[in-house]
PDB file of C-alpha atoms and ligand atoms in Angstrom:
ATOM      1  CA  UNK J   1      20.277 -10.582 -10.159  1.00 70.00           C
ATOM      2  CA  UNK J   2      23.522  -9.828  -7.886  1.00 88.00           C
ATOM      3  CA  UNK J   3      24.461  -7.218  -9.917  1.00 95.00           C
ATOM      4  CA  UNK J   4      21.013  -5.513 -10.040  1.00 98.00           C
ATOM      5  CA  UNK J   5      21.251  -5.553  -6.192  1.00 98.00           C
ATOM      6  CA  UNK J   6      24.588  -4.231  -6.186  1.00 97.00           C
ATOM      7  CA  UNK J   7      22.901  -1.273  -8.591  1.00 98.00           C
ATOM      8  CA  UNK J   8      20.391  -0.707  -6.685  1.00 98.00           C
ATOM      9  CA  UNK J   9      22.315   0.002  -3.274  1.00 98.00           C
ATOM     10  CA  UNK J  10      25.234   2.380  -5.255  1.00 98.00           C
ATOM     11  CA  UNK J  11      21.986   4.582  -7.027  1.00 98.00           C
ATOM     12  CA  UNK J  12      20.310   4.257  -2.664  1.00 98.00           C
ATOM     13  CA  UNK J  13      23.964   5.537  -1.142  1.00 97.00           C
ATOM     14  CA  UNK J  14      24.654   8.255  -3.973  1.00 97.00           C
ATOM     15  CA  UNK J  15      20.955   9.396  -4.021  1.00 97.00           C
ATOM     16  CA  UNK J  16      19.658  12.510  -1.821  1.00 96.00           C
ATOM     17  CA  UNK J  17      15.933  12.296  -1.832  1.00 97.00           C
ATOM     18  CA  UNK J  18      14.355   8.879  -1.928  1.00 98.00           C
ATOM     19  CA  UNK J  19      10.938   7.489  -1.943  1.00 98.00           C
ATOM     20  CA  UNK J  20       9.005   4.344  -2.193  1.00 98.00           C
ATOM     21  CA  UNK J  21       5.879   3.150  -3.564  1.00 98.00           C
ATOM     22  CA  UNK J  22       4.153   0.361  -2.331  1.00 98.00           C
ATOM     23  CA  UNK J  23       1.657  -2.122  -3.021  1.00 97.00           C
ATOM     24  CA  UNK J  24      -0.052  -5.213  -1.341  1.00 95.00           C
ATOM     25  CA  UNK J  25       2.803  -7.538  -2.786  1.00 96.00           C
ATOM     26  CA  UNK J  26       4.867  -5.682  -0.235  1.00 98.00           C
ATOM     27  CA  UNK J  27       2.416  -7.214   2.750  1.00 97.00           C
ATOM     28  CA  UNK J  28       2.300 -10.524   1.196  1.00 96.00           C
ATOM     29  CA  UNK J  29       5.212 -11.896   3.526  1.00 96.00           C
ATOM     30  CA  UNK J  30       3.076 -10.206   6.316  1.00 96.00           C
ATOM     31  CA  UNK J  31       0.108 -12.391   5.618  1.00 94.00           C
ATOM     32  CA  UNK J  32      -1.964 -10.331   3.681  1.00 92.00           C
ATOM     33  CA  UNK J  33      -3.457 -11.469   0.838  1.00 87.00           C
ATOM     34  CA  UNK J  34      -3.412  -9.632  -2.826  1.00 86.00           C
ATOM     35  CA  UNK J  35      -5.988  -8.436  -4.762  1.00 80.00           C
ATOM     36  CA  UNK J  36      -4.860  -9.313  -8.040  1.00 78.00           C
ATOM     37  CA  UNK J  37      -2.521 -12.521  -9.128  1.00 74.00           C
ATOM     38  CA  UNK J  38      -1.702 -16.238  -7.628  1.00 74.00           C
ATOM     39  CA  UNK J  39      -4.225 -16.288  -4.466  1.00 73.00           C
ATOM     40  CA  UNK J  40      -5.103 -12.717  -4.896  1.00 76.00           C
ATOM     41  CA  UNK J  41      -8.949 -11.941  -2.956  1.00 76.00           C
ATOM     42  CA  UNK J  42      -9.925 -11.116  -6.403  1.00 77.00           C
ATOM     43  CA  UNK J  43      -9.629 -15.339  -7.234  1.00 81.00           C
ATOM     44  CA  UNK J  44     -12.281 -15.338  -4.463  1.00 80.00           C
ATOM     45  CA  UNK J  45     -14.983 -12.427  -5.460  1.00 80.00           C
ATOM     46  CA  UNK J  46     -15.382  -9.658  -7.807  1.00 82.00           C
ATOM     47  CA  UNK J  47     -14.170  -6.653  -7.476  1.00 77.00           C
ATOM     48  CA  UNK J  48     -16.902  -5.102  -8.418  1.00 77.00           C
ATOM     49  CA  UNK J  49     -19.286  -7.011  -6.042  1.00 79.00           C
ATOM     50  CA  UNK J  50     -17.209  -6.250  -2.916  1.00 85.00           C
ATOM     51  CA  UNK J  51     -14.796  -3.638  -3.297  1.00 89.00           C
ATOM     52  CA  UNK J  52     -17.326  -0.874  -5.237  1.00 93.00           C
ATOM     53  CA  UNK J  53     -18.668   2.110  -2.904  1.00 96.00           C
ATOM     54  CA  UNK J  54     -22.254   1.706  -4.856  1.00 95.00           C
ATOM     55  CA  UNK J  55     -22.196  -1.918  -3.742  1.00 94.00           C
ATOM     56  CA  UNK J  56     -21.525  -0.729  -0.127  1.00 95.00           C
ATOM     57  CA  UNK J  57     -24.471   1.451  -0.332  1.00 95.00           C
ATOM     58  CA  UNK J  58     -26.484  -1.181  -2.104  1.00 95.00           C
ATOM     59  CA  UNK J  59     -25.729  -4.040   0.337  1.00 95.00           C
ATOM     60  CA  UNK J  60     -23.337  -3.014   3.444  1.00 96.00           C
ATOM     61  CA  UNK J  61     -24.212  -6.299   5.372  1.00 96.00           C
ATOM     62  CA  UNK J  62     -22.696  -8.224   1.803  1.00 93.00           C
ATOM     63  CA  UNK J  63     -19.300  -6.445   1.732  1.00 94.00           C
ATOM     64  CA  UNK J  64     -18.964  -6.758   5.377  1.00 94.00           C
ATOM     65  CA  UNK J  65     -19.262 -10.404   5.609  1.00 92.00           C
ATOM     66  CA  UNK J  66     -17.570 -10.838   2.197  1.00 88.00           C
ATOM     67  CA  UNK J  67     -14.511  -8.251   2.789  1.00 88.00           C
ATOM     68  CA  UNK J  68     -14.130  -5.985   5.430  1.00 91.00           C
ATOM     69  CA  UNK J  69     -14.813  -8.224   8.234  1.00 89.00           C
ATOM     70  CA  UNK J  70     -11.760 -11.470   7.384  1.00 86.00           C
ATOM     71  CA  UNK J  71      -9.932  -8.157   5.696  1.00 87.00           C
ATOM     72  CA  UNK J  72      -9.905  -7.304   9.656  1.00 87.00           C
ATOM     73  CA  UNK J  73      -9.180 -10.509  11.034  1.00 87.00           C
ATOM     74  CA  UNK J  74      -5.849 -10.785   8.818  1.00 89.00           C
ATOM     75  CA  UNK J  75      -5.269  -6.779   9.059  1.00 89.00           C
ATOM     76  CA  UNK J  76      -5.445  -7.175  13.091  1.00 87.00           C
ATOM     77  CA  UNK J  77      -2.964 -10.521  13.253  1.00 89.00           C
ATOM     78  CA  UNK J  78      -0.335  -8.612  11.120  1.00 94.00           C
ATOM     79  CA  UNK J  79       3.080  -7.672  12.064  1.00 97.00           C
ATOM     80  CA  UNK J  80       5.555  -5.943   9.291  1.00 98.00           C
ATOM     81  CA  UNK J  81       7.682  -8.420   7.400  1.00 98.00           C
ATOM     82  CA  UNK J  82      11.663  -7.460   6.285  1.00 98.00           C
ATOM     83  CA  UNK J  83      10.696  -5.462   3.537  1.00 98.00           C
ATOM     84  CA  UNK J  84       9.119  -2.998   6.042  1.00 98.00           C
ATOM     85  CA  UNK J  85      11.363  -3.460   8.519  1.00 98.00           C
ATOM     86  CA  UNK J  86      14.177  -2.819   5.599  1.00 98.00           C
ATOM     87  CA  UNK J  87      12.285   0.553   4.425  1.00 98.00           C
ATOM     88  CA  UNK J  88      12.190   1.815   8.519  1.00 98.00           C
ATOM     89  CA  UNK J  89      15.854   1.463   8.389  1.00 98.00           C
ATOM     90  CA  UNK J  90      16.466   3.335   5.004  1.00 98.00           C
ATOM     91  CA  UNK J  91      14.456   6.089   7.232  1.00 98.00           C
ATOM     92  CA  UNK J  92      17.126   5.967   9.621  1.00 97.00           C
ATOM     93  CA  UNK J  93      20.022   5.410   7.692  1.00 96.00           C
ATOM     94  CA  UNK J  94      18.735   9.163   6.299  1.00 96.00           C
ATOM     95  CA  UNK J  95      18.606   7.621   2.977  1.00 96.00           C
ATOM     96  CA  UNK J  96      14.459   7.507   2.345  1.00 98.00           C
ATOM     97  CA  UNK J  97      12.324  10.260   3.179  1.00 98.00           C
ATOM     98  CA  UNK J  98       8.506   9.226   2.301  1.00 98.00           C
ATOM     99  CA  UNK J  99       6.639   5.981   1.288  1.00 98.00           C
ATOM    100  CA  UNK J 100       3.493   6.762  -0.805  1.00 98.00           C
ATOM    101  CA  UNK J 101       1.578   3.764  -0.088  1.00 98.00           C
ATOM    102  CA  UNK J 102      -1.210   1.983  -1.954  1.00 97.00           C
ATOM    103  CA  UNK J 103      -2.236  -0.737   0.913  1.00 96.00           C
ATOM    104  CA  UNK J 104      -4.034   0.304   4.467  1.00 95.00           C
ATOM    105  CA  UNK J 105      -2.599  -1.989   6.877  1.00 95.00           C
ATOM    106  CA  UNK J 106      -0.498  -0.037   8.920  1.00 95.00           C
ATOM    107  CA  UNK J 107       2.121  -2.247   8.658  1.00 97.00           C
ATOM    108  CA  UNK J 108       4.867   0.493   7.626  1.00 98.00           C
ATOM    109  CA  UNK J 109       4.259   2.833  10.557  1.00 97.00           C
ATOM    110  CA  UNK J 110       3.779  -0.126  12.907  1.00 97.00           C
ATOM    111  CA  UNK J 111       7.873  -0.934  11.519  1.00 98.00           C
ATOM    112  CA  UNK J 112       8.636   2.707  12.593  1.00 98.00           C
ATOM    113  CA  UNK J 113       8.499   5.320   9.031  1.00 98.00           C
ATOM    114  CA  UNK J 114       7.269   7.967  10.102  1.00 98.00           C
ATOM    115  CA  UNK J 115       6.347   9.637   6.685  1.00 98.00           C
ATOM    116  CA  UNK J 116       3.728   7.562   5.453  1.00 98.00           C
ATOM    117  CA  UNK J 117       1.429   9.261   2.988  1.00 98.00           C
ATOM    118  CA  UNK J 118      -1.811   6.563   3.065  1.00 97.00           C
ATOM    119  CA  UNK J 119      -3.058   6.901  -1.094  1.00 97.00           C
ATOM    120  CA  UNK J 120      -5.912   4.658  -0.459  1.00 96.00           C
ATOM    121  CA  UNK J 121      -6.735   5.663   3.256  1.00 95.00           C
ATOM    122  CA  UNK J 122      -6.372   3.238   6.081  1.00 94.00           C
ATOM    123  CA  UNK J 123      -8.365   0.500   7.618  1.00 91.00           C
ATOM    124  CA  UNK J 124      -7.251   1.292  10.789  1.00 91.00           C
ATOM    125  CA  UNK J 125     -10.175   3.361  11.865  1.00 93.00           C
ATOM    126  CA  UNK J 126     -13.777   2.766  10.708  1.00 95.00           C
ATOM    127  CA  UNK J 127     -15.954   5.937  10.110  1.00 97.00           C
ATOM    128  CA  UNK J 128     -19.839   6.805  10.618  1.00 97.00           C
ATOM    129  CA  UNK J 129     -21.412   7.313   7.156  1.00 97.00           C
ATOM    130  CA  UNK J 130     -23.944   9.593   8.794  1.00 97.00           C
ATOM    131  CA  UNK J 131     -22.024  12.017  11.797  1.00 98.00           C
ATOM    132  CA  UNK J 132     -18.483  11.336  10.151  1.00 97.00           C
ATOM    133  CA  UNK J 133     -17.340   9.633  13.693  1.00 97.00           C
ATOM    134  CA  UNK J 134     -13.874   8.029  13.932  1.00 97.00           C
ATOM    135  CA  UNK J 135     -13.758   4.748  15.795  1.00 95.00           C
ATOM    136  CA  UNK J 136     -10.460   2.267  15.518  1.00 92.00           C
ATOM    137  CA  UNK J 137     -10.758  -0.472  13.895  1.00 90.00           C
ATOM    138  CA  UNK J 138      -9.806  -3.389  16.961  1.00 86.00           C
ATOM    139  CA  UNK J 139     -12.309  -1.183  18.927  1.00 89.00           C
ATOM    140  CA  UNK J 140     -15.146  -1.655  16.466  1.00 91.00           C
ATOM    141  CA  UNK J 141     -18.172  -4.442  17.606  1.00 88.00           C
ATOM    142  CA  UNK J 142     -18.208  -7.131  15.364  1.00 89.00           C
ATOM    143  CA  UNK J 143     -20.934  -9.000  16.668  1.00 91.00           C
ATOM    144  CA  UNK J 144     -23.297  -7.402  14.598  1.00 92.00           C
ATOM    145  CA  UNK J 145     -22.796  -6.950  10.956  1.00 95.00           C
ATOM    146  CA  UNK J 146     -22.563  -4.135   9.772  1.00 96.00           C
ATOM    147  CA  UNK J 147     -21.489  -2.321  12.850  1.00 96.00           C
ATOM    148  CA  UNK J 148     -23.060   0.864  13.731  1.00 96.00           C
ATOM    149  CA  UNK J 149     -22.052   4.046  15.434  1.00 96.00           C
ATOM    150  CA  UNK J 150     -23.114   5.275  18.760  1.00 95.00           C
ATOM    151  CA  UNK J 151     -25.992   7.735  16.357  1.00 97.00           C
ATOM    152  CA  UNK J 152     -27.340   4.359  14.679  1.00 96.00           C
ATOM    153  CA  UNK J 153     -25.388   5.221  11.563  1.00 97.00           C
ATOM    154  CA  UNK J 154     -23.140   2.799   9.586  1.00 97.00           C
ATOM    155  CA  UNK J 155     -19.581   1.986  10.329  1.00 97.00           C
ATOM    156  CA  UNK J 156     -17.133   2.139   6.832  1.00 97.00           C
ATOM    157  CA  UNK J 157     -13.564   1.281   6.840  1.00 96.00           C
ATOM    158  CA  UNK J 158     -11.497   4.922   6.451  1.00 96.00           C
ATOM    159  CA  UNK J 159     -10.586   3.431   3.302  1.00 96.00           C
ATOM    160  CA  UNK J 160     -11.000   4.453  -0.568  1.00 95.00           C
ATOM    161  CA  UNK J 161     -13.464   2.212  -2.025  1.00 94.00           C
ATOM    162  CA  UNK J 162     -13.575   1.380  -6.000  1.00 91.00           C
ATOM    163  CA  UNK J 163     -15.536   4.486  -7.370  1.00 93.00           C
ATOM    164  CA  UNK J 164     -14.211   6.938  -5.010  1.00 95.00           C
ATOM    165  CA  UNK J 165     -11.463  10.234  -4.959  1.00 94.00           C
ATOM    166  CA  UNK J 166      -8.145   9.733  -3.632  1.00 95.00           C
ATOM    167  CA  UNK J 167      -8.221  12.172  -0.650  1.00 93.00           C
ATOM    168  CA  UNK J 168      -6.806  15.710  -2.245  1.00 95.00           C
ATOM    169  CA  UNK J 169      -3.562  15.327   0.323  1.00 96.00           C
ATOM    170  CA  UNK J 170      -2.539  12.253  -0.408  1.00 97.00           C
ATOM    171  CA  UNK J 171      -2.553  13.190  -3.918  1.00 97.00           C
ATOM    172  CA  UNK J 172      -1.176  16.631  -4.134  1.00 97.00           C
ATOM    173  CA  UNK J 173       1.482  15.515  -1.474  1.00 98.00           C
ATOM    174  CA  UNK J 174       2.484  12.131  -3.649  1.00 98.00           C
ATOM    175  CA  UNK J 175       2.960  14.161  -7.064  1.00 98.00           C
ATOM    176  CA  UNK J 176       4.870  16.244  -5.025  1.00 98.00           C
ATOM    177  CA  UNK J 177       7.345  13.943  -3.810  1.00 98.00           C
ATOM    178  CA  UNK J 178       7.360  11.833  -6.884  1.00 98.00           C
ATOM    179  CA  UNK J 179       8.789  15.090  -8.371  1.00 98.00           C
ATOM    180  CA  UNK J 180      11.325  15.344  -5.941  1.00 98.00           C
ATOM    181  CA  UNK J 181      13.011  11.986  -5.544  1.00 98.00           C
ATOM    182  CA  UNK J 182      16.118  11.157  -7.052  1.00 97.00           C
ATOM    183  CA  UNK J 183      15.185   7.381  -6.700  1.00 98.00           C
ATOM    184  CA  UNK J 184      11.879   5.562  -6.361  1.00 98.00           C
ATOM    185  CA  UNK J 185      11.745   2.442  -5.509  1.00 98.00           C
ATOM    186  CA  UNK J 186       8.478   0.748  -6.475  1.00 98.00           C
ATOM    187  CA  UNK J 187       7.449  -2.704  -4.212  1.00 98.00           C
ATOM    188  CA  UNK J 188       4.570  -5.148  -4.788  1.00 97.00           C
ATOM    189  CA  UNK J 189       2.531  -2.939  -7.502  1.00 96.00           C
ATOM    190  CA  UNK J 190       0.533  -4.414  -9.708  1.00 94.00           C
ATOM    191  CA  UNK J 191       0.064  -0.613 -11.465  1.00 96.00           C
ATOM    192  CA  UNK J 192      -2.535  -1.127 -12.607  1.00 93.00           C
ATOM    193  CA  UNK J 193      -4.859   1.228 -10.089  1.00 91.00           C
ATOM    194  CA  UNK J 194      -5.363   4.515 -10.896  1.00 93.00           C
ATOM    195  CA  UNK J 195      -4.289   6.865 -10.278  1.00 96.00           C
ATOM    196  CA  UNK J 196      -0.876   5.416  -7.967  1.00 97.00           C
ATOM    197  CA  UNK J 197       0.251   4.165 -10.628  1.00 97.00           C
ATOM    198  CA  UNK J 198       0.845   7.148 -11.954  1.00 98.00           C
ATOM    199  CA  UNK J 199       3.664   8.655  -9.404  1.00 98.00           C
ATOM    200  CA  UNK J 200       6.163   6.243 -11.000  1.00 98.00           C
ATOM    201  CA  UNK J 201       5.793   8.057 -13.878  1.00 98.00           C
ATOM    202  CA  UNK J 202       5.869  11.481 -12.590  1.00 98.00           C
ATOM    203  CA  UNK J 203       9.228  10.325 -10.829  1.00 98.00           C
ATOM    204  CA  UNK J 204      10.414   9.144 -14.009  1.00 98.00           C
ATOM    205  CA  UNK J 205       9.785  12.466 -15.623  1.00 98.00           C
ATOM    206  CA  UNK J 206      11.062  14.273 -13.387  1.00 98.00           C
ATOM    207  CA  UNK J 207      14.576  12.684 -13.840  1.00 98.00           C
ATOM    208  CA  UNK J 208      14.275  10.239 -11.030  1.00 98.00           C
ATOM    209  CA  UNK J 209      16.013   6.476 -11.217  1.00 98.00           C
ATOM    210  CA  UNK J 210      12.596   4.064 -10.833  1.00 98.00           C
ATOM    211  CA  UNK J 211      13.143   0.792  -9.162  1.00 98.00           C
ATOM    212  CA  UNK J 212      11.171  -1.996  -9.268  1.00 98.00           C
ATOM    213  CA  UNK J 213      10.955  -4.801  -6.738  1.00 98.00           C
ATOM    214  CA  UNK J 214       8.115  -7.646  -7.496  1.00 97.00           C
ATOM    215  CA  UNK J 215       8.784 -11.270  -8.628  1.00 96.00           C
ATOM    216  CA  UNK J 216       6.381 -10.340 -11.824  1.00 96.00           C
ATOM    217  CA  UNK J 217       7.002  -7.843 -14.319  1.00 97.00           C
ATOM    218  CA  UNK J 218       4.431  -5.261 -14.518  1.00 97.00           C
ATOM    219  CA  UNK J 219       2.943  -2.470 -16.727  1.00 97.00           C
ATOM    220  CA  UNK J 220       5.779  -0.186 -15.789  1.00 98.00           C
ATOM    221  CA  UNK J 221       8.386  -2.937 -16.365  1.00 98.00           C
ATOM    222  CA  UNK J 222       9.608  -2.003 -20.091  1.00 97.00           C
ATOM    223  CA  UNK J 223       8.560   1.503 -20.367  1.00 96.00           C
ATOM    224  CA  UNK J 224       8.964   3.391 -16.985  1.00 98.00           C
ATOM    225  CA  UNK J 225      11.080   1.743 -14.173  1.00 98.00           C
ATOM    226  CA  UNK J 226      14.727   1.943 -15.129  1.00 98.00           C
ATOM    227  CA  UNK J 227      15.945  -1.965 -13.985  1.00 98.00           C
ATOM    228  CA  UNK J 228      13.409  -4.535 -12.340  1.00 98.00           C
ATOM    229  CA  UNK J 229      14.895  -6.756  -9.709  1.00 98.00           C
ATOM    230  CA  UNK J 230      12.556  -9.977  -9.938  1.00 98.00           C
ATOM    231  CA  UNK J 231      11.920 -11.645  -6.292  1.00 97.00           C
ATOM    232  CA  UNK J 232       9.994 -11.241  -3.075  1.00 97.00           C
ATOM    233  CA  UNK J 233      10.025  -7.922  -1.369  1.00 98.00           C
ATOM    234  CA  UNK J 234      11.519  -9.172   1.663  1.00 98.00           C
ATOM    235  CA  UNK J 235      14.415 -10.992   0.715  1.00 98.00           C
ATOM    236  CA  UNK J 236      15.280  -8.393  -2.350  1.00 98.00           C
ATOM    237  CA  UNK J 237      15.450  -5.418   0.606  1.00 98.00           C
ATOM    238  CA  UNK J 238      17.907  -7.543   2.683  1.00 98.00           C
ATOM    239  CA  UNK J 239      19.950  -8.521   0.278  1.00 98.00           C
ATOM    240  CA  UNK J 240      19.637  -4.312  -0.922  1.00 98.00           C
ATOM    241  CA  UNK J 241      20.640  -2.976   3.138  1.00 98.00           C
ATOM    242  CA  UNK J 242      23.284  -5.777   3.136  1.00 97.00           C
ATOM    243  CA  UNK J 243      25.161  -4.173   0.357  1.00 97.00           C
ATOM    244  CA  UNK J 244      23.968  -0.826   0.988  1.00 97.00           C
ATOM    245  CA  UNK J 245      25.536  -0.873   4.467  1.00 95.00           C
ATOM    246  CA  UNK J 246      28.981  -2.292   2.390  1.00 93.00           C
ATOM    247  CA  UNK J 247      28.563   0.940   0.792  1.00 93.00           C
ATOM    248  CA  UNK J 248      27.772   3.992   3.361  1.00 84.00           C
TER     249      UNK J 248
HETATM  250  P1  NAD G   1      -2.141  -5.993  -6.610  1.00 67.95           P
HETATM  251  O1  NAD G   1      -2.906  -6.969  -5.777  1.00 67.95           O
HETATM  252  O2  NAD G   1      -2.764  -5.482  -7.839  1.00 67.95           O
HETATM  253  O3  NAD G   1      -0.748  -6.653  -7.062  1.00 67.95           O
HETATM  254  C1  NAD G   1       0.125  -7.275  -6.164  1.00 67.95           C
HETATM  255  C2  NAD G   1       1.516  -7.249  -6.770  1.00 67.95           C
HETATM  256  O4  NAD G   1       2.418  -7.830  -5.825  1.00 67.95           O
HETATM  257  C3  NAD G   1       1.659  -8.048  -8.065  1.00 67.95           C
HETATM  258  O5  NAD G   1       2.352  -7.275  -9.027  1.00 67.95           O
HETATM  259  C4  NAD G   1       2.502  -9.263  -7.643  1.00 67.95           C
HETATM  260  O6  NAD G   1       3.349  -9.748  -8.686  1.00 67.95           O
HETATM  261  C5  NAD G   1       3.314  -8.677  -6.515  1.00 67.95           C
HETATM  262  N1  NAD G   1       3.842  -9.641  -5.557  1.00 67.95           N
HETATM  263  C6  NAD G   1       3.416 -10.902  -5.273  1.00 67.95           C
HETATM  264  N2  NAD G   1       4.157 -11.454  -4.302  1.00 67.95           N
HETATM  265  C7  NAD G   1       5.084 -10.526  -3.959  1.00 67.95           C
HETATM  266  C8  NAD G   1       6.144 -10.490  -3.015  1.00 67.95           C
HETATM  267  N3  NAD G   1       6.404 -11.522  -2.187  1.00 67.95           N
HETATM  268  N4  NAD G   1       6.923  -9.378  -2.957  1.00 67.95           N
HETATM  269  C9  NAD G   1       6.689  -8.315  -3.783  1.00 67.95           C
HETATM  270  N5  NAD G   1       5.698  -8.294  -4.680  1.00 67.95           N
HETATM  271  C10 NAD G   1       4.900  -9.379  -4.763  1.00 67.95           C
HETATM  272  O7  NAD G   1      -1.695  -4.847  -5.629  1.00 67.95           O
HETATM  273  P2  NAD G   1      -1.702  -3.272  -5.796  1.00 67.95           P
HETATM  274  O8  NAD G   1      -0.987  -2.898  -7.035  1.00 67.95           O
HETATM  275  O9  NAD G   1      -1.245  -2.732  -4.491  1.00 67.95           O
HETATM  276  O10 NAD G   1      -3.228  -2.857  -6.032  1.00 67.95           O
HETATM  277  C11 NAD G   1      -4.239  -3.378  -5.245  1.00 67.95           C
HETATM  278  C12 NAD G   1      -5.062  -2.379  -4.426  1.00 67.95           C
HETATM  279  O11 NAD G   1      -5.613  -3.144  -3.372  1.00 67.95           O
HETATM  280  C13 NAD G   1      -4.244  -1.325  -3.750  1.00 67.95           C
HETATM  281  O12 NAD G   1      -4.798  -0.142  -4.139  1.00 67.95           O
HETATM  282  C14 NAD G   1      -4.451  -1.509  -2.235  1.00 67.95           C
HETATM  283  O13 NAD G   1      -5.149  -0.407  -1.725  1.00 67.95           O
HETATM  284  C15 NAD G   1      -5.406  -2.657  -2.081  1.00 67.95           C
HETATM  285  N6  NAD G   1      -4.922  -3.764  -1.225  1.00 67.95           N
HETATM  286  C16 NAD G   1      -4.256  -3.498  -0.082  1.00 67.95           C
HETATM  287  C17 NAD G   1      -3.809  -4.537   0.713  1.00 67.95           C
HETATM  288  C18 NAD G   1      -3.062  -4.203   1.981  1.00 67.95           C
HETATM  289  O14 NAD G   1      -3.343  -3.163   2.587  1.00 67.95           O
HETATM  290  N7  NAD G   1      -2.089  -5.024   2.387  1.00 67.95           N
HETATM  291  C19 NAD G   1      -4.038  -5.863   0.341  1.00 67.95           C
HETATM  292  C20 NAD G   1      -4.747  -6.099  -0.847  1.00 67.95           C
HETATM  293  C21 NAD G   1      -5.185  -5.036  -1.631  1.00 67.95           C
END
């Protein structure tokens, strides 16, 4: 394990372009449940049933009161944890350019990166389903479930729901930079969703040094990321800057 640490910070000081891909194992420390694994929301409900855009339509008052409205609760109490404070300082140091990032908390701005490309949206603002208004989240009327806009529409989190495209940006802008980097370091992915599980590979492809950070192995584990460095997010990034600041 030390010397996969000690690997990982020589291939973040020699590399020029680095990125990171996250997943909700990276806001775990933050509070934040999972979807999939040990206490993951998807132990609690099916995806299917709460996390499906045709199930919104079906039933909006359901996946409010079953999802969106604790998912705010926890989402609004959150502050970034050391593996997002670790990643702001990579910014700094000049070492990481852009996070591509699967979750919608927030939490990675709100720890100061400043490229932050949002795969999956954000739950940070809600938007009318029928006049397309933005309204933030913490500003949004809970009282009544669902919440509606000020034109009697329905509020929706600015999120991607099961069923629906990735927004063309996000995408076009992720493949781009998975192309680019030199090293990607992967955090708290599951890989299994489609398709951000994908930019590993495209890193990998295009030459790029693929790192993975999760106390599980994963679909990527034998086959795509070069080492895997098995523990929490938080305490793998410290122990990463400690030895990457040994290094610069
Ligand atoms: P996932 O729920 O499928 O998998 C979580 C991964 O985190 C697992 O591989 C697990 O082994 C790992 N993990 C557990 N504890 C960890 C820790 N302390 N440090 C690092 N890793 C840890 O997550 P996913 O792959 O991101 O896919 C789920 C989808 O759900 C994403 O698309 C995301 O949009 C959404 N989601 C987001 C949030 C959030 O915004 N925080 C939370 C839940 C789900």
């Amino acid at each position: 394990m030390d010397d996969l640490i000690q690997k990982a910070a020589a291939d973040l000081a020699q590399a020029k372009m680095v990125s990171a891909l996250t997943g909700a194992g990276a806001s775990i420390e933050s509070g934040i449940p999972p979807f999939r694994g040990k206490g993951g929301l998807w132990e609690k409900y099916d995806p299917m049933e709460v996390a499906h855009i045709d199930s919104f339509i079906q039933d909006p008052v359901k996946v409010w009161n079953l999802l969106i409205k604790d998912m705010k609760d926890i989402v609004d109490q959150a502050q970034p944890n050391d593996c997002h404070k670790g990643l702001a300082r990579l910014e700094e140091l000049g070492k990481l350019q852009t996070i591509i990032t699967q979750n919608i908390d927030g939490l990675h701005q709100m720890a100061g990166n400043t490229d932050v490309i949002e795969f999956h949206g954000t739950f940070a603002w809600q938007r009318c389903m029928e006049c397309n208004t933005h309204i933030e989240t913490r500003r949004v009327d809970i009282s009544e479930i669902p919440p509606h806009c000020q034109c009697g529409g329905i509020l929706r989190p600015n999120a991607v729901f099961f069923g629906e495209l990735i927004p063309q940006e996000a995408l076009w802008r992720s493949r781009q930079v998975a192309t680019d980097s030199d090293v990607m370091l992967v955090i708290g992915t599951s890989a299994v969703v489609q398709p951000a599980a994908l930019m590993p590979v495209v890193a990998k492809e295009s030459g790029a040094t693929v790192i993975e950070i999760n106390p599980e192995s994963t679909v990527l584990t034998n086959d795509i990321s070069d080492y895997l460095i098995k523990g929490p997010a938080g305490d793998t990034i410290n122990r990463i800057m400690a030895d990457l600041d040994a290094l610069l």
